[in-house]
Short mmCIF file of C-alpha atoms and ligand atoms in Angstrom, two decimals:
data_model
loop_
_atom_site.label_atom_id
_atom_site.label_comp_id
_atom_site.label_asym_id
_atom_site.label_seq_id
_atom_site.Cartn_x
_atom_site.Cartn_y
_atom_site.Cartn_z
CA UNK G 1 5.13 9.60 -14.55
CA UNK G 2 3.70 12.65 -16.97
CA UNK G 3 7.40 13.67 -17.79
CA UNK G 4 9.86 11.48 -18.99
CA UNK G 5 12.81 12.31 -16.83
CA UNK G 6 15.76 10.36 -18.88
CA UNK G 7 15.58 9.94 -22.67
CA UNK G 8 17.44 9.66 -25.75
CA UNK G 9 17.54 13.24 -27.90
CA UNK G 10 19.86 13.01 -30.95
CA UNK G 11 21.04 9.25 -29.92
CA UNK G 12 22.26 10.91 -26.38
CA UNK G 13 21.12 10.10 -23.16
CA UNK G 14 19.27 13.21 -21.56
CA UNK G 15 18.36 13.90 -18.09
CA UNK G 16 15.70 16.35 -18.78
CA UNK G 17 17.51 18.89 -21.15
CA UNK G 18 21.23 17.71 -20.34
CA UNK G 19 22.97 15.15 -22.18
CA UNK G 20 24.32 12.90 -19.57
CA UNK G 21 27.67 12.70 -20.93
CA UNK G 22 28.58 15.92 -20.16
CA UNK G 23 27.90 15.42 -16.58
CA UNK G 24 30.00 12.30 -16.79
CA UNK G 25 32.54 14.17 -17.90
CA UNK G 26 32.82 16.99 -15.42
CA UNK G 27 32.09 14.85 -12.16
CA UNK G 28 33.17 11.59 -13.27
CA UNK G 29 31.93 8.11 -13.16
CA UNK G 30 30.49 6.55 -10.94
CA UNK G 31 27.33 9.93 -9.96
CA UNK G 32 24.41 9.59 -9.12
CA UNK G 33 21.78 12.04 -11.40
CA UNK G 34 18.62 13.38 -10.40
CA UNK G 35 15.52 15.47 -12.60
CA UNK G 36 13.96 17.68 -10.11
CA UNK G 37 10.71 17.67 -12.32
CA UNK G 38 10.64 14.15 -12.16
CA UNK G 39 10.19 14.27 -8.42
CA UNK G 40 8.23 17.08 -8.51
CA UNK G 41 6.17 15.51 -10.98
CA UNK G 42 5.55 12.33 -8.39
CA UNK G 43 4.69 15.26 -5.28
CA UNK G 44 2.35 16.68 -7.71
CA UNK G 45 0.94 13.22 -8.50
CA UNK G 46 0.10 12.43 -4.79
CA UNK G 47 -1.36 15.56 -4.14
CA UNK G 48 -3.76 15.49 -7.08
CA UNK G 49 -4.61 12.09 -6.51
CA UNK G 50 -5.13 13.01 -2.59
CA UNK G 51 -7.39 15.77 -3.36
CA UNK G 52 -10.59 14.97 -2.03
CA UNK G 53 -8.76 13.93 1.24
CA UNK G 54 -7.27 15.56 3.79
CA UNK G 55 -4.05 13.87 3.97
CA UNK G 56 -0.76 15.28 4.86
CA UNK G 57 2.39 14.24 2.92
CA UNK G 58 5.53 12.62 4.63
CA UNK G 59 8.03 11.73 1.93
CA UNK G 60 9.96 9.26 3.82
CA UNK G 61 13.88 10.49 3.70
CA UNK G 62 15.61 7.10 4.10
CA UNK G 63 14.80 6.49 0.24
CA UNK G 64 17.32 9.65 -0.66
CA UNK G 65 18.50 12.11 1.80
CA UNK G 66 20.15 15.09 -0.44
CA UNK G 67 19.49 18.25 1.48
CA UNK G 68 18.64 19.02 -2.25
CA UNK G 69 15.95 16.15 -2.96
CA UNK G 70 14.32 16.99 0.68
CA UNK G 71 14.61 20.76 -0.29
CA UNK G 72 12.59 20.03 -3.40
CA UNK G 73 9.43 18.44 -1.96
CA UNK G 74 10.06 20.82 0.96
CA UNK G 75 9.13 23.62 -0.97
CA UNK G 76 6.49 22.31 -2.42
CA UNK G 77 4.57 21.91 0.67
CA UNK G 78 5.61 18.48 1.50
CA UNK G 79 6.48 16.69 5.16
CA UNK G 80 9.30 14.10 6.07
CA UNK G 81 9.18 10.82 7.64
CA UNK G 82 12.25 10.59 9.55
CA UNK G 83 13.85 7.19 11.40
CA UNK G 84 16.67 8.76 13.10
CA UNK G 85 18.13 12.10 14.75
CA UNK G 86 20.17 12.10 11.63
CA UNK G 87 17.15 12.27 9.32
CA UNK G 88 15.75 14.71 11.48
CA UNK G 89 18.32 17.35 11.31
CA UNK G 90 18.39 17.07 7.72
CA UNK G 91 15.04 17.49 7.69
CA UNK G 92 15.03 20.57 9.46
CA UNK G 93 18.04 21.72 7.79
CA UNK G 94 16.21 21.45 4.80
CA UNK G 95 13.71 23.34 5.75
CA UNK G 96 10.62 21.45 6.39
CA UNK G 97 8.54 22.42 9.46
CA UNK G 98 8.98 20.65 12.56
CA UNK G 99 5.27 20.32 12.62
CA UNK G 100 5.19 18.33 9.11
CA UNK G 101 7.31 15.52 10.75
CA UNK G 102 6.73 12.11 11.74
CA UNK G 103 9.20 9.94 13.72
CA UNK G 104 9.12 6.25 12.97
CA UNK G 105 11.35 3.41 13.72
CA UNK G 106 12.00 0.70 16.64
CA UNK G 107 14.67 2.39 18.55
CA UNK G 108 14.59 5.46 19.31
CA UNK G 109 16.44 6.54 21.99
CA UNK G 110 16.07 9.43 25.24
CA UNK G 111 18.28 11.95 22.97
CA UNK G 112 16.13 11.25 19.84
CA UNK G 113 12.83 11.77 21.82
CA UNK G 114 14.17 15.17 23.36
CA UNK G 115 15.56 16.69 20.00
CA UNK G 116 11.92 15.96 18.76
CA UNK G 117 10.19 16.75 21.09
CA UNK G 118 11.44 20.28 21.41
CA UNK G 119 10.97 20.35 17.55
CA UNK G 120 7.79 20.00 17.59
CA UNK G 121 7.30 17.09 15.77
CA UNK G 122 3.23 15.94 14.01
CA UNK G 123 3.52 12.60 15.87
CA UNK G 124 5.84 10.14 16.91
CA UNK G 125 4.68 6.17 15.82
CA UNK G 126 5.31 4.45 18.38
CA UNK G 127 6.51 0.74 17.96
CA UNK G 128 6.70 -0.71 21.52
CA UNK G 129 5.47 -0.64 25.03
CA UNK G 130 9.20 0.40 26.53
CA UNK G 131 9.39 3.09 23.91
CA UNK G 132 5.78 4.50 25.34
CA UNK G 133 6.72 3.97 28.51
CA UNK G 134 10.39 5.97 27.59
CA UNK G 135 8.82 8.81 25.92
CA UNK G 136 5.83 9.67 28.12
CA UNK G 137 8.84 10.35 30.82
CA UNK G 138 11.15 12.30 28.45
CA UNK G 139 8.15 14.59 27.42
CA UNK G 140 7.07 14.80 30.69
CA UNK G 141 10.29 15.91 31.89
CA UNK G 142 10.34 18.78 29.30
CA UNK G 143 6.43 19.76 30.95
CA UNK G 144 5.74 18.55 26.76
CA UNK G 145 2.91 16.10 25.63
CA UNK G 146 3.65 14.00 22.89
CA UNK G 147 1.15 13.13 20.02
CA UNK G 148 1.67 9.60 19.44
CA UNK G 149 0.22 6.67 16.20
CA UNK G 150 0.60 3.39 17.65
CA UNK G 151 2.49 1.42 14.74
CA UNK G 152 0.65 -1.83 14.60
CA UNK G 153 1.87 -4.45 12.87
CA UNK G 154 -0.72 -6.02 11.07
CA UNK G 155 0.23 -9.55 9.93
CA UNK G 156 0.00 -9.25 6.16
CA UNK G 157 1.80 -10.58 3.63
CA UNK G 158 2.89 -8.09 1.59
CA UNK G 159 4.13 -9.91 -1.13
CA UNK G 160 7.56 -8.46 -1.79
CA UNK G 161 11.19 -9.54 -1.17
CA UNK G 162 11.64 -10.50 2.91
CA UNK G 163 14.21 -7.62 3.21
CA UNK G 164 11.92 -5.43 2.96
CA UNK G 165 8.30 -7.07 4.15
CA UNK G 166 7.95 -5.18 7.73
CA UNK G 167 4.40 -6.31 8.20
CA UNK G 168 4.44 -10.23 9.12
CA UNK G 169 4.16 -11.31 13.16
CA UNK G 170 7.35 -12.59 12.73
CA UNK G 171 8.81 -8.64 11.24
CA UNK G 172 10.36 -6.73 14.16
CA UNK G 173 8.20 -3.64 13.41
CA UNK G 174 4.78 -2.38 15.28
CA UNK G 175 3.09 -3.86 18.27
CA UNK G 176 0.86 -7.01 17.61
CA UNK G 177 -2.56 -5.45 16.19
CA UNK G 178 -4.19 -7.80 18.86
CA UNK G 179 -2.84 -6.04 21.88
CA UNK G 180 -3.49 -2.87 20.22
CA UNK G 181 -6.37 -2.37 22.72
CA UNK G 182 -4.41 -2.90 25.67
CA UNK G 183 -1.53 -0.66 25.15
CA UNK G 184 -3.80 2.13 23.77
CA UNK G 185 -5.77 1.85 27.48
CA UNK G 186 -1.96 2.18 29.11
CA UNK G 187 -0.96 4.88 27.12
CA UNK G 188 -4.09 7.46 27.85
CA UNK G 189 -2.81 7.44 31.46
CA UNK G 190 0.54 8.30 30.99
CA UNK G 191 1.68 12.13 31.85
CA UNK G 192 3.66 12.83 28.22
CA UNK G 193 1.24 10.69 26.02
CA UNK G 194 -1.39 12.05 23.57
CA UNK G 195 -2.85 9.13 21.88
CA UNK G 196 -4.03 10.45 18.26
CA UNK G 197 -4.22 7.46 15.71
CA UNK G 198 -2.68 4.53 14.12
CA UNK G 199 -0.08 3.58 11.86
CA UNK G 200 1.08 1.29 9.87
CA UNK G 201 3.33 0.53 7.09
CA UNK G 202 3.93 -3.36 5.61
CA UNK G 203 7.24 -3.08 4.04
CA UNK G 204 8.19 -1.43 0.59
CA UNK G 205 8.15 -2.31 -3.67
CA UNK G 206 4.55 -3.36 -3.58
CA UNK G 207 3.25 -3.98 -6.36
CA UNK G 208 -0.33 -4.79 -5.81
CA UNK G 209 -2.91 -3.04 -4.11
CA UNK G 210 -4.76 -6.23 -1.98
CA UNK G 211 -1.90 -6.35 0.61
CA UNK G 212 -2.28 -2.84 1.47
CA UNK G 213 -6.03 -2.74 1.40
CA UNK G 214 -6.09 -5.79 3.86
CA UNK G 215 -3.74 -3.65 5.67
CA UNK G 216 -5.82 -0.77 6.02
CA UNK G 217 -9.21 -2.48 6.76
CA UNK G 218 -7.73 -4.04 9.66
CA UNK G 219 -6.49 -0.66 10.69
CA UNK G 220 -9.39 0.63 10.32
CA UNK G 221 -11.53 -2.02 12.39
CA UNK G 222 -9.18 -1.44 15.20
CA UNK G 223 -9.83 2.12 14.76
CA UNK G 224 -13.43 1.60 15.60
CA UNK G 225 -13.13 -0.48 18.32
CA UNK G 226 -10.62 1.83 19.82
CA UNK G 227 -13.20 4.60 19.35
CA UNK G 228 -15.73 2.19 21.13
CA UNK G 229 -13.24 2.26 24.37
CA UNK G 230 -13.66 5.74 24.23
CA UNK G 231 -10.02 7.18 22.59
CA UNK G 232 -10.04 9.77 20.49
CA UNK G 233 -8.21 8.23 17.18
CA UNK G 234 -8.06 11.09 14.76
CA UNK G 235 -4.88 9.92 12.32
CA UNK G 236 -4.47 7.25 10.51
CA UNK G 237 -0.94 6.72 9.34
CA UNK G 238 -1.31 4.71 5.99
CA UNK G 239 2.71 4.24 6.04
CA UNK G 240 4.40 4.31 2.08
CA UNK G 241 5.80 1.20 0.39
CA UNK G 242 3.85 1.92 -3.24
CA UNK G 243 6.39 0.13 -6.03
CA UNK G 244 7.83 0.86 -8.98
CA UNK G 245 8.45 -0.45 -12.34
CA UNK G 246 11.89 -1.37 -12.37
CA UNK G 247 11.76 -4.07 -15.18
CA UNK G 248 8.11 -5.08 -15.85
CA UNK G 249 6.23 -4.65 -12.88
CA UNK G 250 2.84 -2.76 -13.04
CA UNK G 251 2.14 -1.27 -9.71
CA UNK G 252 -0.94 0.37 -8.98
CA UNK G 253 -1.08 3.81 -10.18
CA UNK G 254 -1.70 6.57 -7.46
CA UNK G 255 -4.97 7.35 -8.75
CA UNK G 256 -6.53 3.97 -8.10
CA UNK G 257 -4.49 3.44 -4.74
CA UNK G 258 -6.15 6.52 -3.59
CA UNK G 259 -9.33 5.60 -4.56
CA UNK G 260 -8.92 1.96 -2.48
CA UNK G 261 -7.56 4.16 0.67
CA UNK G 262 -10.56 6.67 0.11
CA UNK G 263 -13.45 3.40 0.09
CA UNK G 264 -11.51 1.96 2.90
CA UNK G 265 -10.80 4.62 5.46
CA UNK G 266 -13.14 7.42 4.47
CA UNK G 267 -16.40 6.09 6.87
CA UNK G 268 -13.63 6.91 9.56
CA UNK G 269 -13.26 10.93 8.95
CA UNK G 270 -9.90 10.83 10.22
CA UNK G 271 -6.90 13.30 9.07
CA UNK G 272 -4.30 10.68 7.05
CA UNK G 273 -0.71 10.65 6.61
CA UNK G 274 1.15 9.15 3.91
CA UNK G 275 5.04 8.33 4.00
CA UNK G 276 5.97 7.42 0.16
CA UNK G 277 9.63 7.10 -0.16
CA UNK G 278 10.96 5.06 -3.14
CA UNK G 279 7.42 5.97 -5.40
CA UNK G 280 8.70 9.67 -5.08
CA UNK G 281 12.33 9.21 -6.13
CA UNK G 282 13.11 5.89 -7.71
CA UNK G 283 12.25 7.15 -10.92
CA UNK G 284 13.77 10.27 -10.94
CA UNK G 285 17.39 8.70 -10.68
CA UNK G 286 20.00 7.34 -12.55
CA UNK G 287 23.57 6.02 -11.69
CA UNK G 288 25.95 6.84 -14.49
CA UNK G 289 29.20 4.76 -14.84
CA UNK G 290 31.99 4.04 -17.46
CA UNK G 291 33.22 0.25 -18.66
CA UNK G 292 36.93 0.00 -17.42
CA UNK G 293 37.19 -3.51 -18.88
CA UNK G 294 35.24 -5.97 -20.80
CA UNK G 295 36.68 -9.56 -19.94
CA UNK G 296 36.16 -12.59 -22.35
CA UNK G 297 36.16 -15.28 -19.70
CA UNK G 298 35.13 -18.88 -20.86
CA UNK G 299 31.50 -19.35 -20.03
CA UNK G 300 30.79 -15.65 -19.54
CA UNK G 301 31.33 -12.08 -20.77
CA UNK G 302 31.77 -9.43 -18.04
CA UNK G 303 31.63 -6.09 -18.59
CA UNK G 304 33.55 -4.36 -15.03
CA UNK G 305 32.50 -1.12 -14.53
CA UNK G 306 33.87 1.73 -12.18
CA UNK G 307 30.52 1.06 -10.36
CA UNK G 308 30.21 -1.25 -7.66
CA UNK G 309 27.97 -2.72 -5.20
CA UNK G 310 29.32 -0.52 -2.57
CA UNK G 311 27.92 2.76 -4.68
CA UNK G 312 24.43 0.57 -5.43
CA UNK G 313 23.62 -1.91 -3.40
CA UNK G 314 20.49 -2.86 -4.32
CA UNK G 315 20.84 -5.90 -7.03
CA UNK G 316 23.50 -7.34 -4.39
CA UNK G 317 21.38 -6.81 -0.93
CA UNK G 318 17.66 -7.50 -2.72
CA UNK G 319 18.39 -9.66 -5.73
CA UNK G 320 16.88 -6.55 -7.56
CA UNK G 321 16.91 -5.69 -11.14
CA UNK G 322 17.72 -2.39 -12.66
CA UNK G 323 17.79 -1.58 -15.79
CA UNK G 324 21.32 -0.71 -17.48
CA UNK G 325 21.44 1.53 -21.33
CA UNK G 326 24.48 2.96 -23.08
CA UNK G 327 24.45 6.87 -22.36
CA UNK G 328 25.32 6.59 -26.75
CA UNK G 329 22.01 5.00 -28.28
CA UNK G 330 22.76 2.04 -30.07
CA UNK G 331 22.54 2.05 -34.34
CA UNK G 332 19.50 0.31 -34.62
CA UNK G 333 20.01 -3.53 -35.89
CA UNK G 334 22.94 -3.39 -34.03
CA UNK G 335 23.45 -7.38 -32.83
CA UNK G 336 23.03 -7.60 -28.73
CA UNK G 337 25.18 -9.86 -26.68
CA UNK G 338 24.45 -10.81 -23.32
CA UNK G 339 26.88 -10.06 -20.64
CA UNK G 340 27.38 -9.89 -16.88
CA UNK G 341 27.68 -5.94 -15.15
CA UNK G 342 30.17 -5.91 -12.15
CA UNK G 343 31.90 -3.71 -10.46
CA UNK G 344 35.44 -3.82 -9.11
CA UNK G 345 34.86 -4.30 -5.42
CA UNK G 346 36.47 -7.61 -4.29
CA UNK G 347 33.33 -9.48 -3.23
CA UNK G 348 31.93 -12.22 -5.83
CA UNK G 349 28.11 -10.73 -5.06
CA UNK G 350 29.64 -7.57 -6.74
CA UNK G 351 27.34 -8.02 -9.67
CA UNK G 352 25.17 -5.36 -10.67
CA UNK G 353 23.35 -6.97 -13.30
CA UNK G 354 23.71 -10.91 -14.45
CA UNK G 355 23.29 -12.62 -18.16
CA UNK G 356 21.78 -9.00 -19.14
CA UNK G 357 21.56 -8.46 -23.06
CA UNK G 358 22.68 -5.44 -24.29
CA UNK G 359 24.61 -3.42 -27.16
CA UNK G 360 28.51 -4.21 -27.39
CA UNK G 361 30.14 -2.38 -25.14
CA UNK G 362 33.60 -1.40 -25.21
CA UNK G 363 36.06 -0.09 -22.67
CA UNK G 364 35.50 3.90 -22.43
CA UNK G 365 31.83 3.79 -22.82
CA UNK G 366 29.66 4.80 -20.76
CA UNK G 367 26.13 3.24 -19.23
CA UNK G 368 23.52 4.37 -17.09
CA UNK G 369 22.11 2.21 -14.62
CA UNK G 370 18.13 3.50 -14.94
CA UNK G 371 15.73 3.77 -11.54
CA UNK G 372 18.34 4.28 -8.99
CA UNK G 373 17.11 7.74 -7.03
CA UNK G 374 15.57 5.65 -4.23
CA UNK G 375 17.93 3.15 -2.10
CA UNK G 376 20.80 4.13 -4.27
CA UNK G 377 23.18 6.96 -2.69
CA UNK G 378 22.01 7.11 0.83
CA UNK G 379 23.00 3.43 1.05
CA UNK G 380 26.99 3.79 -0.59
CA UNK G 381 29.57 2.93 1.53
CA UNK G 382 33.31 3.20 1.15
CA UNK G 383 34.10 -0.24 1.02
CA UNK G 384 37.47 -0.95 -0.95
CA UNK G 385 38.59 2.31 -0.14
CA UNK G 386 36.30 3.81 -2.97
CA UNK G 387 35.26 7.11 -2.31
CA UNK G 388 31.23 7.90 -1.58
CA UNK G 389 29.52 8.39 -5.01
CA UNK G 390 28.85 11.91 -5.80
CA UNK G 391 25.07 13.32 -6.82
CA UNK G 392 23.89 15.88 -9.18
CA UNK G 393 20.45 17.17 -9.51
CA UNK G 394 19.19 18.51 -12.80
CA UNK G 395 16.25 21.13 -13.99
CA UNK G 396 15.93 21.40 -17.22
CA UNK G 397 19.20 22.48 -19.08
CA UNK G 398 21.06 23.40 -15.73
CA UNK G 399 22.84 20.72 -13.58
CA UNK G 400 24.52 21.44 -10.07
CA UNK G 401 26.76 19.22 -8.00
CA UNK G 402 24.86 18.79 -4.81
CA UNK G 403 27.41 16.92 -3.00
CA UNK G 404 31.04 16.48 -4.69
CA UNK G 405 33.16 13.59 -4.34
CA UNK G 406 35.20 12.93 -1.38
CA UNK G 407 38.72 13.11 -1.41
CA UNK G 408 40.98 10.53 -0.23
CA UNK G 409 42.95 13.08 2.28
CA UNK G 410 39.38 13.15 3.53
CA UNK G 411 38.25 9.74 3.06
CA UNK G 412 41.41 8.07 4.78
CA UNK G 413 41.73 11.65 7.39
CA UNK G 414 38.26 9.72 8.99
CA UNK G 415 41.14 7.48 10.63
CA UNK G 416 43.50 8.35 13.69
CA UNK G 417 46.56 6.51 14.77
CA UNK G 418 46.56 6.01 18.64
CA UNK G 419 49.41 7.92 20.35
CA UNK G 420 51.41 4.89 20.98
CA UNK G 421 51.53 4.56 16.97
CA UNK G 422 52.55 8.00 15.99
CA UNK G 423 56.34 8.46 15.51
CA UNK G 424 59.08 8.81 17.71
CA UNK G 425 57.17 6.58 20.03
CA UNK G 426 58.58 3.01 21.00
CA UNK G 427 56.28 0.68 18.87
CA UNK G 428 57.53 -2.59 20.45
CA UNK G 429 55.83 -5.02 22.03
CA UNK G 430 55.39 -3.66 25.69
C1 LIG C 1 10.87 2.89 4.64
C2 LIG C 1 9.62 3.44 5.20
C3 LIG C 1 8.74 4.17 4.40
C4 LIG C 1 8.96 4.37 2.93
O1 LIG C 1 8.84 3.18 2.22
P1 LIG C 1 8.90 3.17 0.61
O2 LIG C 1 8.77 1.76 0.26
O3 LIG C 1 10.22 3.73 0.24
O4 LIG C 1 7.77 4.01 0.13
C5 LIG C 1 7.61 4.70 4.99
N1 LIG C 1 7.35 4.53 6.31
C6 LIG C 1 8.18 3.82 7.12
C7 LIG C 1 7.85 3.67 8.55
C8 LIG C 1 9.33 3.26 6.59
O5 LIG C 1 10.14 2.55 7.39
#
């Protein structure tokens, strides 16, 4: 990344020109941070790196959903990837064309297919014979043609943890590449169907380029062969799933992934999307969160924070690693201990970082758990009663609360008592 979003200035933590602290202070432990250079640094990165293609840009919105974050690469030109009606309204709400949209994802139902539809949605990527079958009639219906990328589903390895690999036979996502041929044939005849291109997308954290590139050159040799049958394939959906370094993992940089999708798919000539989603924010984020107790037990130290696995789920869910630094840099020389990071949900995979070596920490203090802007807020939850983690976004010395922290009236308001509950009434046993 050519800025350096979070960095020690005067032995403080900074998130670009704000000392993290003070953003600690006002909003309160656990929040989730966020440089808006750094993720317009990554947009940038694509573009340039993109250059001599003509790609379009679908930053994929399940990696962080903040009307602000989507607003950000909105502005700058960028498109969404969206997996849900959900997704789609914020997109829109955010501001990004419906024509810069693409519509992935298994199940998508009548309702879905209708909202986009009338949007005017790039393409939809179609995973499934039903869900052709489905949305040639709801197009039809609305006297609309839809302009669909058959998701194939390549059977590559991609190398990375099976929660998120999405391109094996035995992954629930895309249509067997090998009957590719047949349901392209079905879909030219339907009424609502415009059959455009191909997509696919092998799962996410890659770290190495030879997954994707086997990927792509099978996409591509399907490509031709559906061009031999006489379809017009003018898209090629490249998916996202680029890493990112989270401990010591080099993934490829965007220049030289580029490069492999411009040798691969170039002999094509075919418009390409790409749908990067943790590459564009991961890096850009940070979870701050305060020690509430360090415990001594026997065998182990644990230091509990106020951060759990229901605010970052990620070392729980994946077995993933994230980086953790005192917001206070430590005196250099100072002796390291090694200690477990846990939060105070009731769960014993409540651990967000095990046998980690670190500074001394000390109730009070405060750490900041480092590459958390992708996978981080949009998957919180309340369990335990806590309430959803709030999110700031930052440029340069100016910081703004993008969405506060719930309150419980609101939090526990979600529930209603049945009438039969509420009082005055008889709450026997009938
Ligand atoms: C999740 C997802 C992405 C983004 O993946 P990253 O690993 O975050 O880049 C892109 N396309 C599809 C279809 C996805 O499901």
């Amino acid at each position: 990344m050519p800025m350096q979003a979070f960095s020690y200035r005067d032995g403080e933590l900074h998130g670009e020109d704000v000392p993290l602290s003070r953003i600690a202070e006002e909003v309160g432990t656990p929040v989730y941070c966020y440089s808006q250079g750094a993720l317009e640094a990554r947009y940038r990165a694509y573009v340039a790196a993109f250059a001599g293609q003509r790609a379009s840009i679908c930053y994929a919105l399940k990696a962080n959903s903040n009307q602000a974050v989507i607003r950000t690469f909105a502005d700058l030109g960028c498109g969404a990837d969206v997996v849900s009606e959900g997704e789609l309204r914020r997109a829109l709400a955010a501001g990004v064309p419906g024509r810069r949209i693409v519509f992935s994802g298994v199940g998508k139902t009548r309702g879905e297919m209708a909202l986009a539809l009338k949007a005017g949605i790039m393409q939809f990527n179609v995973e499934s014979e039903p869900e052709l079958i489905q949305l040639s009639e709801v197009a039809a219906s609305l006297g609309l043609k839809a302009d669909i990328a058959f998701r194939i589903n390549p059977d590559v390895d991609a190398q990375t943890h099976a929660k998120i690999s999405t391109g094996k036979a035995e992954d629930k996502f895309g249509v067997p590449w090998t009957r590719a041929r047949a349901i392209f044939a079905q879909a030219a005849k339907l009424a609502g169907i415009r059959p455009v291109g191909i997509a696919v997308h092998i799962g996410s954290q890659l770290t190495s380029l030879a997954p994707f590139e086997a990927a792509f050159r099978r996409v591509v040799e399907l490509a031709g062969a559906l061009r031999q049958d006489g379809h017009d394939i003018v898209r090629l959906d490249l998916g996202g799933g680029l890493g990112v370094a989270y401990r010591d993992e080099t993934p490829p940089d965007i220049g030289e992934y580029a490069a492999m999708v411009q040798r691969v798919t170039s002999p094509l000539g075919c418009e390409l999307v790409l749908e990067p989603g943790r590459s564009f924010t991961a890096e850009a984020g940070v979870l701050l969160a305060q020690v509430i107790y360090v415990k001594q037990a026997e065998e182990r130290t644990f230091v509990i924070l106020d951060a759990a696995m229901n605010d970052l789920i990620r070392p729980t869910l994946y077995e993933a690693w994230m980086g953790i630094v005192p917001l206070r840099q430590p005196q250099p020389g100072t002796a390291r201990i090694v200690a477990d990071f846990v939060g105070p949900v009731c769960e014993s995979g409540d651990i967000l970082a095990r046998g980690r070596e670190t500074a001394p920490l000390a109730a009070g203090d405060r750490v900041a758990i480092l590459t958390s802007g992708a996978y981080g807020a949009v998957m919180a939850s309340t369990y335990n009663t806590r309430l959803l983690v709030p999110e700031v976004l930052i440029r340069g010395g100016a910081h703004a609360v993008i969405r506060p922290r719930q309150d419980y009236a609101e939090l526990i308001g979600l529930d209603r008592l049945p009438d039969w509950q509420l009082p005055g009434q008889n709450r026997g046993s009938a």
